[in-house]
């Protein structure tokens, strides 16, 4: 038995190994220079076993879109809501993953020692996946601990739990949603607004599901302050001075905003200015000690009292936790478990010099009180508290540790006690009151100076006493504007509205400061920038029921993630519902983008640019372009229409480079658009219907009578498009096996069933997924290769013996002076299984040569040219796609837009042996024909002119 332990960070791995090995471990290098492997023996169930402790550096895997969607201009941002996503090991942690793989191979058990929260559970799931990839039988367990103390660490090692896969699923769902939502809206905002405003030209205008609601809170408070109008009010002031003191009485009505009404009441009091004591009460009063410390309270209090940024507070707290000075700093629990030995912790704190005397008084003088119970318990971690004295700290870590310690000792102390006096008097019909306080025991206030409870004295009165006020006046005042938010205020609002978690509040505030949406003033108040105001006001102006700047969308998402953890919903359900919700809001925002631009124009004091370079989302709803249908080659992708960088169009799989299936639209097409109609012949297809494509051919490229636009199906049921686009059926898809696995089981050479040009301009070719049925079925396994590989491995001409035939037959040459490709018909029909030769360049760049094999040696036809053997290239030959070939002569194009085929006249009519060019199509040919010696004249005419036609050629 060998246990591999993996911690979340190197410092934590070393601290845990120090405890488990009692300081006796062997350190050796890992494959990552930051993560060492610590080997030691540990006694478990009475036996000593080998243990290796290593670590990661946070998350091991990244989530990203396929390569076709990663470029900012590669697709319409809306397609990112539904695009496939790929999870892979991050580039910067590949060495860390390899180290875990190497150590896992010889391990029987894997113990996850990441932080015990939802995010730590997600990292643990990634570690388990990497480990199982090389050792499927390894047993995965979870060590649960709240502090790096010997008792807790040994207990976690002795009693491991199972990994909570519901929390893992919640983390994966949150990661995917943040990627989809953030990427789509960030691209839209950045591309659109940077093209409209010069001041935003090189600026990243990011959107985050938590960042924008957080920005909205800051902007809303700023607008309240800016729009505040002071208002006057009036009130009656009463004061009485006696020998034993002075009492200031408060009017029960507080204040009135009507001066005449207040004056009438004041005049009534002045008519009989005598006050009568109607009530005199004295009662005990207590000031409640604070609740146990949660993460939100830690950030709020340290930000308010210590004037520190929330992200710095959390960074210091994590450092103190890793050093074993405080418990885990990310918790929502505000109640201690009754099984905890809190008095023992207080006893340890008697060794901490600054608070030694107070801690001793709690232990020795029976001043210890069990802390109050709050309403929250995440059942994962106790409240934040000190676990060991830290006598060597300095600077900010000391300040944070002191606060945590003071808060814990205050929780374990008694409430402050005092005696309160309340007096009520009556002047005519108007009531006034005064109060005083005498503190009897300060208790927790002695150690927790952040709470204030000051004494105030009042003279002694008896019920029924009367007196004439020393001062009785009507005074005026004005309302004051609210203050801008501080970090503490913002965290409190985020927590109440469910934006982020206790562990991420600081990160969201830091992010919108980095994006320059808000800034922190010298007096620590948060104010929005003009860009931040413009964005929020723009989205508010759209009048959306669920605005992107309000907390409702994210709050609902957080509730859904909680339901995943509770088992009430699955990850797929939550992702689908949240994506649909955000997508609908996104589409509405795109429609109303003018309101966003108007708001920014007003705030930036800059008119939007009206030039031609304004970015507009391209049409379509598929990744990388407009989706046509599910991929015909792989089981995971979809085929989408996209623009080529060199011009023109192609239809490719959005899982590229995992799937390289593509259909290249020939240059005879002037435009192509995916329509909303679906092919009636594909309605019952196993992979769903296919959208029809509206194709417009260049003049003279399509046979007469072709509809314009022509509604085409590219799935293979349209014979006309199959020939015009040179399409052939793809290999069958196995829906039970992912595309990546299919590729892993393919041979080394590209097994292809569709030979399509990689670049129609260059004429180069690429074979993609051609099944064996397209090669000669009788060929041996050594000869079943794509044409390019056959050319490299066996000399031309190739006899029929090499393909299992009996008679010898040379491979014909096409008009491009290249060996023709030999294929076998796989389509159902009369010609199924019939071999044929065709130009290896295809329709878009080749000569269009086609000939049935059994017609090569028949009488007539063009057998003389077809039976020419391949000649070695001359020194002037050129390279194309790794092959050398003779530079072909200039050939004319027929009306179909294809290079014409060269023929020889065979009948004796004065032209026998004379060469001519003819349309290569056998189906719906355009009728083009031109003598070879007239080609130069024909090519020099405008638009090709009208060629001279042979009177008779066959």
Coordinates of C-alpha atoms in Angstrom, one line a residue, residues 10-575:
X10 CA 3.6 23.8 -1.7
X11 CA 3.6 25.5 1.7
X12 CA 0.6 23.6 2.8
X13 CA 2.2 20.3 1.6
X14 CA 5.3 21.0 3.6
X15 CA 3.3 21.9 6.8
X16 CA 1.1 18.8 6.6
X17 CA 4.1 16.5 5.9
X18 CA 6.0 18.1 8.8
X19 CA 3.1 17.0 11.2
X20 CA 2.5 13.5 9.7
X21 CA 6.2 12.6 9.6
X22 CA 7.1 14.3 12.8
X23 CA 9.7 16.3 11.0
X24 CA 11.3 13.3 9.4
X25 CA 10.7 13.2 5.7
X26 CA 12.9 12.9 2.6
X27 CA 12.6 15.7 0.1
X28 CA 13.2 15.0 -3.6
X29 CA 12.8 17.0 -6.8
X30 CA 9.5 16.8 -8.7
X31 CA 8.9 17.4 -12.4
X32 CA 7.9 20.9 -11.5
X33 CA 10.6 23.1 -9.8
X34 CA 8.0 24.6 -7.5
X35 CA 6.5 21.3 -6.3
X36 CA 8.7 18.9 -4.4
X37 CA 7.9 15.4 -3.4
X38 CA 8.2 14.6 0.3
X39 CA 8.5 10.9 1.2
X40 CA 8.0 9.4 4.7
X41 CA 6.5 6.5 6.6
X42 CA 3.2 6.8 8.4
X43 CA 1.5 4.4 10.9
X44 CA -2.0 3.7 9.7
X45 CA -4.2 0.9 11.2
X46 CA -1.2 -0.5 13.0
X47 CA 1.0 -0.8 10.0
X48 CA 3.7 1.5 8.6
X49 CA 3.0 2.5 5.0
X50 CA 4.8 4.6 2.4
X51 CA 3.5 8.1 1.9
X52 CA 4.4 10.8 -0.7
X53 CA 3.2 14.3 -0.2
X54 CA 3.3 16.7 -3.2
X55 CA 1.2 19.6 -4.3
X56 CA -0.3 21.6 -7.1
X57 CA -0.5 25.3 -7.8
X58 CA -4.3 25.8 -7.7
X59 CA -6.4 24.6 -10.6
X60 CA -4.8 22.1 -13.0
X61 CA -7.1 22.4 -16.0
X62 CA -8.4 25.3 -18.1
X63 CA -11.6 25.6 -20.0
X64 CA -11.5 27.2 -23.4
X65 CA -13.3 27.2 -26.8
X66 CA -12.1 25.3 -29.8
X67 CA -9.4 27.0 -32.0
X68 CA -12.1 28.2 -34.4
X69 CA -13.7 30.4 -31.8
X70 CA -10.7 31.7 -29.9
X71 CA -9.9 34.6 -32.2
X72 CA -12.0 37.6 -31.3
X73 CA -13.2 38.0 -34.9
X74 CA -13.6 34.3 -35.6
X75 CA -17.3 34.2 -34.8
X76 CA -20.4 36.0 -33.7
X77 CA -20.1 36.4 -29.9
X78 CA -23.6 35.0 -29.4
X79 CA -22.3 31.6 -30.7
X80 CA -20.1 31.3 -27.6
X81 CA -23.2 30.6 -25.5
X82 CA -23.5 27.3 -27.3
X83 CA -20.1 26.5 -28.7
X84 CA -18.3 23.4 -27.5
X85 CA -15.8 23.9 -24.8
X86 CA -12.5 22.0 -24.2
X87 CA -11.0 21.2 -20.8
X88 CA -7.3 20.6 -20.9
X89 CA -4.3 20.9 -18.6
X90 CA -3.1 24.5 -18.4
X91 CA 0.2 25.3 -20.2
X92 CA 1.8 26.7 -17.0
X93 CA 1.0 23.6 -14.9
X94 CA 1.8 20.8 -17.3
X95 CA 4.9 19.9 -15.3
X96 CA 2.8 19.7 -12.2
X97 CA 0.3 17.4 -13.9
X98 CA 3.1 15.2 -15.2
X99 CA 4.5 15.0 -11.6
X100 CA 1.2 13.7 -10.3
X101 CA 0.9 11.2 -13.2
X102 CA 4.4 9.8 -12.4
X103 CA 3.7 9.5 -8.7
X104 CA 0.2 8.0 -9.3
X105 CA 1.5 5.1 -11.3
X106 CA 2.9 3.3 -8.2
X107 CA 0.3 4.5 -5.7
X108 CA -2.7 2.5 -4.5
X109 CA -4.5 5.5 -2.8
X110 CA -4.8 9.2 -3.6
X111 CA -5.6 11.5 -0.7
X112 CA -6.7 15.0 -1.6
X113 CA -5.5 17.7 0.8
X114 CA -6.9 20.8 -0.8
X115 CA -8.7 23.5 1.1
X116 CA -12.1 22.2 2.3
X117 CA -14.4 24.5 0.4
X118 CA -16.2 24.3 -2.9
X119 CA -13.2 25.5 -4.9
X120 CA -10.9 23.1 -3.1
X121 CA -13.3 20.3 -4.0
X122 CA -13.1 21.3 -7.6
X123 CA -9.3 21.3 -7.6
X124 CA -9.5 17.9 -6.0
X125 CA -11.7 16.6 -8.8
X126 CA -9.1 17.8 -11.3
X127 CA -6.3 16.0 -9.4
X128 CA -8.3 12.8 -9.3
X129 CA -8.9 13.0 -13.1
X130 CA -5.2 13.4 -13.9
X131 CA -4.3 10.6 -11.5
X132 CA -6.9 8.2 -12.9
X133 CA -5.8 8.9 -16.4
X134 CA -2.6 6.8 -15.7
X135 CA -3.9 4.6 -12.9
X136 CA -7.7 3.9 -13.2
X137 CA -7.7 1.6 -10.2
X138 CA -6.3 4.2 -7.7
X139 CA -8.6 4.8 -4.7
X140 CA -9.4 8.5 -4.2
X141 CA -10.1 9.9 -0.8
X142 CA -10.6 13.3 0.7
X143 CA -8.7 14.6 3.9
X144 CA -11.0 17.0 5.7
X145 CA -9.4 19.5 8.1
X146 CA -10.0 23.1 9.2
X147 CA -6.6 24.1 10.6
X148 CA -3.0 22.9 10.3
X149 CA -2.8 21.5 13.8
X150 CA -1.4 18.1 14.7
X151 CA -4.7 16.8 16.1
X152 CA -6.7 17.9 13.0
X153 CA -4.1 16.7 10.5
X154 CA -3.8 13.2 12.1
X155 CA -7.6 12.9 12.4
X156 CA -7.9 13.8 8.7
X157 CA -5.3 11.2 7.7
X158 CA -6.9 8.5 9.8
X159 CA -10.5 9.2 8.7
X160 CA -10.6 10.3 5.1
X161 CA -13.9 10.9 3.3
X162 CA -15.1 10.6 -0.3
X163 CA -14.7 13.4 -2.7
X164 CA -17.9 15.4 -3.0
X165 CA -18.7 15.1 -6.7
X166 CA -21.7 17.4 -6.4
X167 CA -19.4 20.3 -5.4
X168 CA -17.0 19.3 -8.2
X169 CA -19.9 19.6 -10.6
X170 CA -20.9 23.0 -9.2
X171 CA -17.4 24.3 -9.7
X172 CA -17.4 23.0 -13.3
X173 CA -20.8 24.6 -14.0
X174 CA -19.7 27.9 -12.6
X175 CA -16.4 27.8 -14.6
X176 CA -18.3 27.1 -17.8
X177 CA -20.9 29.7 -17.3
X178 CA -18.4 32.4 -16.4
X179 CA -16.4 31.5 -19.5
X180 CA -19.4 31.6 -21.9
X181 CA -21.1 34.7 -20.4
X182 CA -17.9 36.6 -19.8
X183 CA -16.4 35.9 -23.3
X184 CA -19.5 36.7 -25.2
X185 CA -20.3 40.0 -23.5
X186 CA -16.6 41.0 -23.3
X187 CA -16.1 40.5 -27.0
X188 CA -19.3 42.3 -27.9
X189 CA -18.6 45.3 -25.6
X190 CA -14.9 45.6 -26.6
X191 CA -15.3 45.2 -30.3
X192 CA -18.4 47.4 -30.6
X193 CA -17.4 50.2 -28.3
X194 CA -13.7 50.3 -29.3
X195 CA -14.9 50.8 -32.9
X196 CA -17.2 53.6 -31.9
X197 CA -15.1 55.6 -29.5
X198 CA -11.5 56.7 -30.1
X199 CA -10.8 56.9 -26.3
X200 CA -11.7 53.2 -26.0
X201 CA -9.7 52.0 -29.1
X202 CA -7.1 49.9 -27.3
X203 CA -9.1 49.2 -24.1
X204 CA -10.4 45.9 -22.9
X205 CA -14.0 46.5 -21.8
X206 CA -14.6 43.2 -20.0
X207 CA -17.9 41.9 -18.6
X208 CA -18.1 39.5 -15.6
X209 CA -21.4 38.1 -14.1
X210 CA -20.2 39.3 -10.7
X211 CA -18.1 42.3 -11.8
X212 CA -21.0 44.3 -13.4
X213 CA -23.5 43.9 -10.5
X214 CA -20.6 45.0 -8.2
X215 CA -20.0 48.0 -10.4
X216 CA -23.7 48.7 -10.4
X217 CA -23.7 49.0 -6.6
X218 CA -20.9 51.6 -6.7
X219 CA -22.5 53.6 -9.6
X220 CA -26.0 53.6 -7.9
X221 CA -24.6 54.9 -4.7
X222 CA -22.6 57.6 -6.6
X223 CA -25.7 58.7 -8.5
X224 CA -27.6 59.0 -5.2
X225 CA -24.9 61.2 -3.8
X226 CA -24.7 63.3 -7.0
X227 CA -28.5 63.7 -7.3
X228 CA -29.0 64.5 -3.7
X229 CA -30.7 67.9 -3.0
X230 CA -30.5 69.2 0.6
X231 CA -33.8 69.8 2.2
X232 CA -34.5 72.1 5.2
X233 CA -36.3 70.8 8.3
X234 CA -37.3 72.3 11.7
X235 CA -37.5 70.8 15.2
X236 CA -38.1 71.9 18.8
X237 CA -35.0 71.8 21.1
X238 CA -35.4 71.5 24.9
X239 CA -32.6 71.6 27.5
X240 CA -32.7 71.7 31.3
X241 CA -29.8 72.5 33.6
X242 CA -29.7 71.5 37.3
X243 CA -27.1 71.6 40.0
X244 CA -26.3 67.9 39.4
X245 CA -26.1 68.1 35.7
X246 CA -27.6 68.9 32.3
X247 CA -30.1 67.1 30.3
X248 CA -30.8 67.5 26.6
X249 CA -34.2 66.2 25.5
X250 CA -35.1 64.9 22.1
X251 CA -38.5 65.8 20.5
X252 CA -40.6 62.7 19.9
X253 CA -41.6 64.0 16.4
X254 CA -37.9 64.3 15.6
X255 CA -38.2 66.9 12.8
X256 CA -40.8 68.4 10.4
X257 CA -40.3 69.6 6.9
X258 CA -43.1 72.1 7.2
X259 CA -42.0 75.3 8.9
X260 CA -45.4 76.6 9.6
X261 CA -46.6 73.4 11.2
X262 CA -43.5 73.3 13.4
X263 CA -43.9 76.9 14.4
X264 CA -47.5 76.3 15.4
X265 CA -46.5 73.5 17.7
X266 CA -43.6 75.6 19.1
X267 CA -46.0 78.5 19.8
X268 CA -48.3 76.2 21.7
X269 CA -45.3 75.1 23.9
X270 CA -44.3 78.7 24.5
X271 CA -47.8 79.6 25.6
X272 CA -47.2 77.4 28.7
X273 CA -43.5 76.6 28.9
X274 CA -43.6 74.2 31.8
X275 CA -42.3 70.6 31.5
X276 CA -43.7 67.8 33.6
X277 CA -41.9 64.5 34.2
X278 CA -44.3 61.7 33.1
X279 CA -41.9 58.7 33.4
X280 CA -38.6 58.0 35.1
X281 CA -37.1 54.5 34.5
X282 CA -33.8 52.9 35.5
X283 CA -33.0 49.4 34.2
X284 CA -30.0 47.1 33.5
X285 CA -28.6 47.3 30.0
X286 CA -26.1 45.1 28.2
X287 CA -24.1 45.6 25.0
X288 CA -23.8 42.3 23.2
X289 CA -20.5 40.8 22.5
X290 CA -19.8 40.1 18.8
X291 CA -20.6 36.9 17.0
X292 CA -17.9 34.5 15.9
X293 CA -15.9 35.7 12.9
X294 CA -16.8 34.8 9.3
X295 CA -15.0 35.6 6.1
X296 CA -17.3 38.4 5.2
X297 CA -17.0 40.0 8.7
X298 CA -13.2 39.6 8.5
X299 CA -13.1 41.6 5.3
X300 CA -15.6 44.2 6.5
X301 CA -14.1 44.8 9.9
X302 CA -10.4 44.8 8.8
X303 CA -11.3 47.2 5.9
X304 CA -13.2 49.5 8.2
X305 CA -10.9 49.4 11.3
X306 CA -7.5 48.6 9.9
X307 CA -8.0 50.5 6.6
X308 CA -6.8 47.6 4.4
X309 CA -8.0 46.4 1.0
X310 CA -10.1 43.3 1.1
X311 CA -7.8 41.3 -1.3
X312 CA -4.8 42.1 0.9
X313 CA -6.7 41.0 4.0
X314 CA -7.5 37.6 2.5
X315 CA -4.0 37.2 1.2
X316 CA -2.6 37.8 4.7
X317 CA -5.2 35.5 6.3
X318 CA -4.3 32.7 4.0
X319 CA -0.7 33.1 4.9
X320 CA -1.5 33.0 8.6
X321 CA -3.5 29.8 8.0
X322 CA -0.7 28.1 6.2
X323 CA 1.7 29.0 9.0
X324 CA -0.7 27.4 11.5
X325 CA -1.6 30.6 13.4
X326 CA -5.4 30.8 12.5
X327 CA -8.1 28.4 11.3
X328 CA -9.2 28.2 7.7
X329 CA -10.1 31.8 6.7
X330 CA -12.9 31.0 4.2
X331 CA -16.1 30.1 6.1
X332 CA -19.7 31.2 6.4
X333 CA -20.1 29.6 9.8
X334 CA -20.8 32.0 12.8
X335 CA -21.3 29.3 15.5
X336 CA -18.8 27.0 17.2
X337 CA -19.4 23.3 17.5
X338 CA -20.0 22.3 21.1
X339 CA -17.3 19.6 20.8
X340 CA -14.5 22.2 20.3
X341 CA -12.2 22.9 23.2
X342 CA -12.4 26.7 23.1
X343 CA -11.2 27.1 26.6
X344 CA -8.0 25.1 25.6
X345 CA -7.4 27.6 22.8
X346 CA -7.8 30.5 25.3
X347 CA -5.3 28.8 27.5
X348 CA -2.8 28.7 24.6
X349 CA -3.3 32.4 24.1
X350 CA -2.0 33.1 27.6
X351 CA 1.4 32.6 25.9
X352 CA 0.8 35.4 23.5
X353 CA 2.4 38.4 25.3
X354 CA 0.1 41.3 24.1
X355 CA -3.1 39.5 25.4
X356 CA -1.7 37.2 28.0
X357 CA -3.2 39.0 31.0
X358 CA -6.7 39.2 29.5
X359 CA -6.6 35.5 28.4
X360 CA -5.4 34.5 31.9
X361 CA -8.4 36.4 33.4
X362 CA -10.8 34.4 31.3
X363 CA -9.2 31.1 32.3
X364 CA -8.4 31.7 36.0
X365 CA -11.2 34.0 37.1
X366 CA -13.9 32.0 35.5
X367 CA -14.6 34.8 33.0
X368 CA -14.9 32.4 30.1
X369 CA -18.3 32.3 28.4
X370 CA -19.3 30.1 25.5
X371 CA -19.7 32.3 22.3
X372 CA -23.0 33.3 21.0
X373 CA -24.6 31.3 18.1
X374 CA -25.3 32.9 14.8
X375 CA -27.7 31.7 12.2
X376 CA -25.2 30.4 9.6
X377 CA -23.4 27.0 9.5
X378 CA -21.8 25.7 6.3
X379 CA -21.0 22.4 8.1
X380 CA -17.5 22.6 6.6
X381 CA -15.4 24.9 8.8
X382 CA -15.7 26.6 12.2
X383 CA -15.6 30.4 12.5
X384 CA -12.2 32.0 12.0
X385 CA -10.2 31.9 15.3
X386 CA -6.5 31.7 16.4
X387 CA -5.1 28.2 16.9
X388 CA -1.6 29.1 18.2
X389 CA 0.2 32.2 19.6
X390 CA 2.2 34.1 17.0
X391 CA 4.9 36.1 18.9
X392 CA 7.2 36.8 15.9
X393 CA 4.8 38.6 13.5
X394 CA 5.3 42.2 12.3
X395 CA 3.5 44.6 10.0
X396 CA 0.1 43.9 8.4
X397 CA 0.1 40.1 9.3
X398 CA 0.4 41.1 13.0
X399 CA -2.4 43.6 12.7
X400 CA -4.7 41.0 11.1
X401 CA -3.7 38.3 13.7
X402 CA -4.3 40.7 16.5
X403 CA -7.8 41.5 15.2
X404 CA -8.7 37.8 14.8
X405 CA -7.4 37.1 18.4
X406 CA -9.2 40.1 19.9
X407 CA -12.5 39.0 18.2
X408 CA -12.1 35.5 19.5
X409 CA -11.4 36.6 23.1
X410 CA -14.3 39.0 22.9
X411 CA -16.6 36.2 21.8
X412 CA -15.4 34.1 24.8
X413 CA -16.1 37.0 27.2
X414 CA -19.2 38.3 28.9
X415 CA -21.4 41.1 27.6
X416 CA -20.7 44.6 28.8
X417 CA -23.1 45.6 31.5
X418 CA -24.5 49.0 32.6
X419 CA -27.4 50.9 34.1
X420 CA -29.6 52.9 31.7
X421 CA -31.9 55.8 32.8
X422 CA -34.7 57.0 30.6
X423 CA -36.7 60.2 31.3
X424 CA -39.9 61.4 29.5
X425 CA -41.4 64.9 29.9
X426 CA -44.5 66.6 28.5
X427 CA -44.7 70.3 27.5
X428 CA -48.4 71.0 26.8
X429 CA -49.1 68.1 24.4
X430 CA -45.6 67.6 23.0
X431 CA -43.4 64.7 24.3
X432 CA -39.6 64.9 24.9
X433 CA -37.2 62.2 26.2
X434 CA -33.6 62.0 27.5
X435 CA -31.4 59.1 28.5
X436 CA -28.3 58.4 30.4
X437 CA -26.0 55.4 30.8
X438 CA -23.6 54.3 33.6
X439 CA -21.3 51.4 32.7
X440 CA -20.9 48.9 35.5
X441 CA -18.7 46.2 33.8
X442 CA -16.9 46.7 30.5
X443 CA -16.0 43.0 30.1
X444 CA -15.4 42.3 26.4
X445 CA -14.9 46.0 25.7
X446 CA -11.6 45.8 27.4
X447 CA -10.2 43.5 24.6
X448 CA -12.4 44.7 21.7
X449 CA -11.9 48.5 21.3
X450 CA -13.7 48.5 17.9
X451 CA -17.2 48.6 19.7
X452 CA -18.0 51.9 21.4
X453 CA -20.3 52.3 24.5
X454 CA -19.8 55.6 26.2
X455 CA -21.3 56.8 29.4
X456 CA -23.7 59.8 29.6
X457 CA -25.1 61.2 32.8
X458 CA -28.5 62.9 33.5
X459 CA -29.8 64.8 36.5
X460 CA -32.0 63.0 39.0
X461 CA -35.7 63.4 38.4
X462 CA -38.8 62.0 40.1
X463 CA -42.1 61.2 38.3
X464 CA -44.5 64.2 38.7
X465 CA -41.7 66.8 39.0
X466 CA -42.2 70.0 37.0
X467 CA -39.6 72.4 35.8
X468 CA -39.2 75.4 33.4
X469 CA -36.8 74.5 30.5
X470 CA -33.5 76.4 30.4
X471 CA -33.7 76.4 26.6
X472 CA -36.8 75.9 24.5
X473 CA -36.2 76.9 20.9
X474 CA -37.4 76.1 17.4
X475 CA -34.3 75.3 15.4
X476 CA -33.6 74.5 11.8
X477 CA -31.3 72.1 9.9
X478 CA -30.7 70.5 6.5
X479 CA -30.5 66.9 5.4
X480 CA -27.0 65.6 4.5
X481 CA -26.0 63.6 1.4
X482 CA -25.2 59.9 1.8
X483 CA -21.6 58.9 1.6
X484 CA -19.9 56.9 -1.1
X485 CA -19.4 53.3 -0.5
X486 CA -16.3 51.9 1.2
X487 CA -14.9 48.4 0.7
X488 CA -16.7 47.3 3.9
X489 CA -20.0 48.8 2.7
X490 CA -19.6 47.2 -0.8
X491 CA -18.8 43.7 0.6
X492 CA -21.9 44.0 2.9
X493 CA -24.1 44.8 -0.1
X494 CA -22.6 42.0 -2.2
X495 CA -23.2 39.5 0.5
X496 CA -26.8 40.5 1.0
X497 CA -27.5 40.3 -2.7
X498 CA -25.7 37.0 -3.3
X499 CA -23.0 38.4 -5.6
X500 CA -20.0 36.1 -5.4
X501 CA -19.0 34.1 -2.3
X502 CA -17.2 35.1 0.8
X503 CA -14.0 33.9 -0.9
X504 CA -14.4 36.0 -4.1
X505 CA -15.8 39.3 -2.9
X506 CA -12.3 40.8 -2.7
X507 CA -11.4 39.5 -6.2
X508 CA -14.4 41.1 -7.8
X509 CA -13.7 44.5 -6.3
X510 CA -10.0 44.3 -7.3
X511 CA -11.0 43.3 -10.9
X512 CA -13.2 46.3 -11.5
X513 CA -10.5 48.6 -10.1
X514 CA -8.0 47.1 -12.5
X515 CA -10.5 47.6 -15.4
X516 CA -10.7 51.3 -14.4
X517 CA -14.4 51.0 -13.9
X518 CA -14.0 52.4 -10.4
X519 CA -11.2 53.9 -8.3
X520 CA -10.4 54.1 -4.6
X521 CA -10.0 57.6 -3.3
X522 CA -7.3 58.6 -0.7
X523 CA -10.0 58.6 2.0
X524 CA -10.8 54.9 1.0
X525 CA -14.2 55.7 -0.7
X526 CA -15.1 53.9 -3.9
X527 CA -16.2 56.1 -6.9
X528 CA -16.9 55.1 -10.5
X529 CA -15.1 56.4 -13.5
X530 CA -16.9 58.0 -16.5
X531 CA -16.6 54.6 -18.3
X532 CA -18.1 52.8 -15.4
X533 CA -21.0 55.2 -15.2
X534 CA -21.6 55.1 -18.9
X535 CA -21.8 51.3 -19.0
X536 CA -24.2 51.0 -16.1
X537 CA -26.5 53.8 -17.2
X538 CA -26.5 52.4 -20.8
X539 CA -27.7 49.0 -19.6
X540 CA -30.2 50.6 -17.3
X541 CA -31.6 52.7 -20.2
X542 CA -32.4 49.5 -22.1
X543 CA -35.2 48.8 -19.6
X544 CA -34.4 45.1 -19.4
X545 CA -36.4 43.1 -16.9
X546 CA -33.2 41.3 -16.0
X547 CA -30.5 43.9 -16.5
X548 CA -26.9 42.9 -16.9
X549 CA -26.0 45.6 -14.4
X550 CA -28.3 44.3 -11.6
X551 CA -27.7 41.5 -9.2
X552 CA -30.7 39.4 -10.1
X553 CA -29.2 37.2 -12.8
X554 CA -26.1 36.3 -10.8
X555 CA -28.0 35.8 -7.6
X556 CA -30.2 33.3 -9.4
X557 CA -27.1 31.5 -10.8
X558 CA -25.6 31.2 -7.3
X559 CA -28.8 29.7 -6.0
X560 CA -28.8 27.2 -8.9
X561 CA -25.2 26.2 -8.1
X562 CA -26.3 25.7 -4.5
X563 CA -28.9 23.3 -5.8
X564 CA -26.3 21.3 -7.6
X565 CA -24.4 20.9 -4.3
X566 CA -27.7 19.8 -2.6
X567 CA -28.4 17.3 -5.3
X568 CA -31.6 19.0 -6.4
X569 CA -30.3 19.7 -10.0
X570 CA -27.6 18.4 -12.3
X571 CA -24.8 20.4 -13.8
X572 CA -26.2 20.1 -17.4
X573 CA -29.6 21.4 -16.3
X574 CA -28.1 24.5 -14.6
X575 CA -25.7 25.3 -17.4

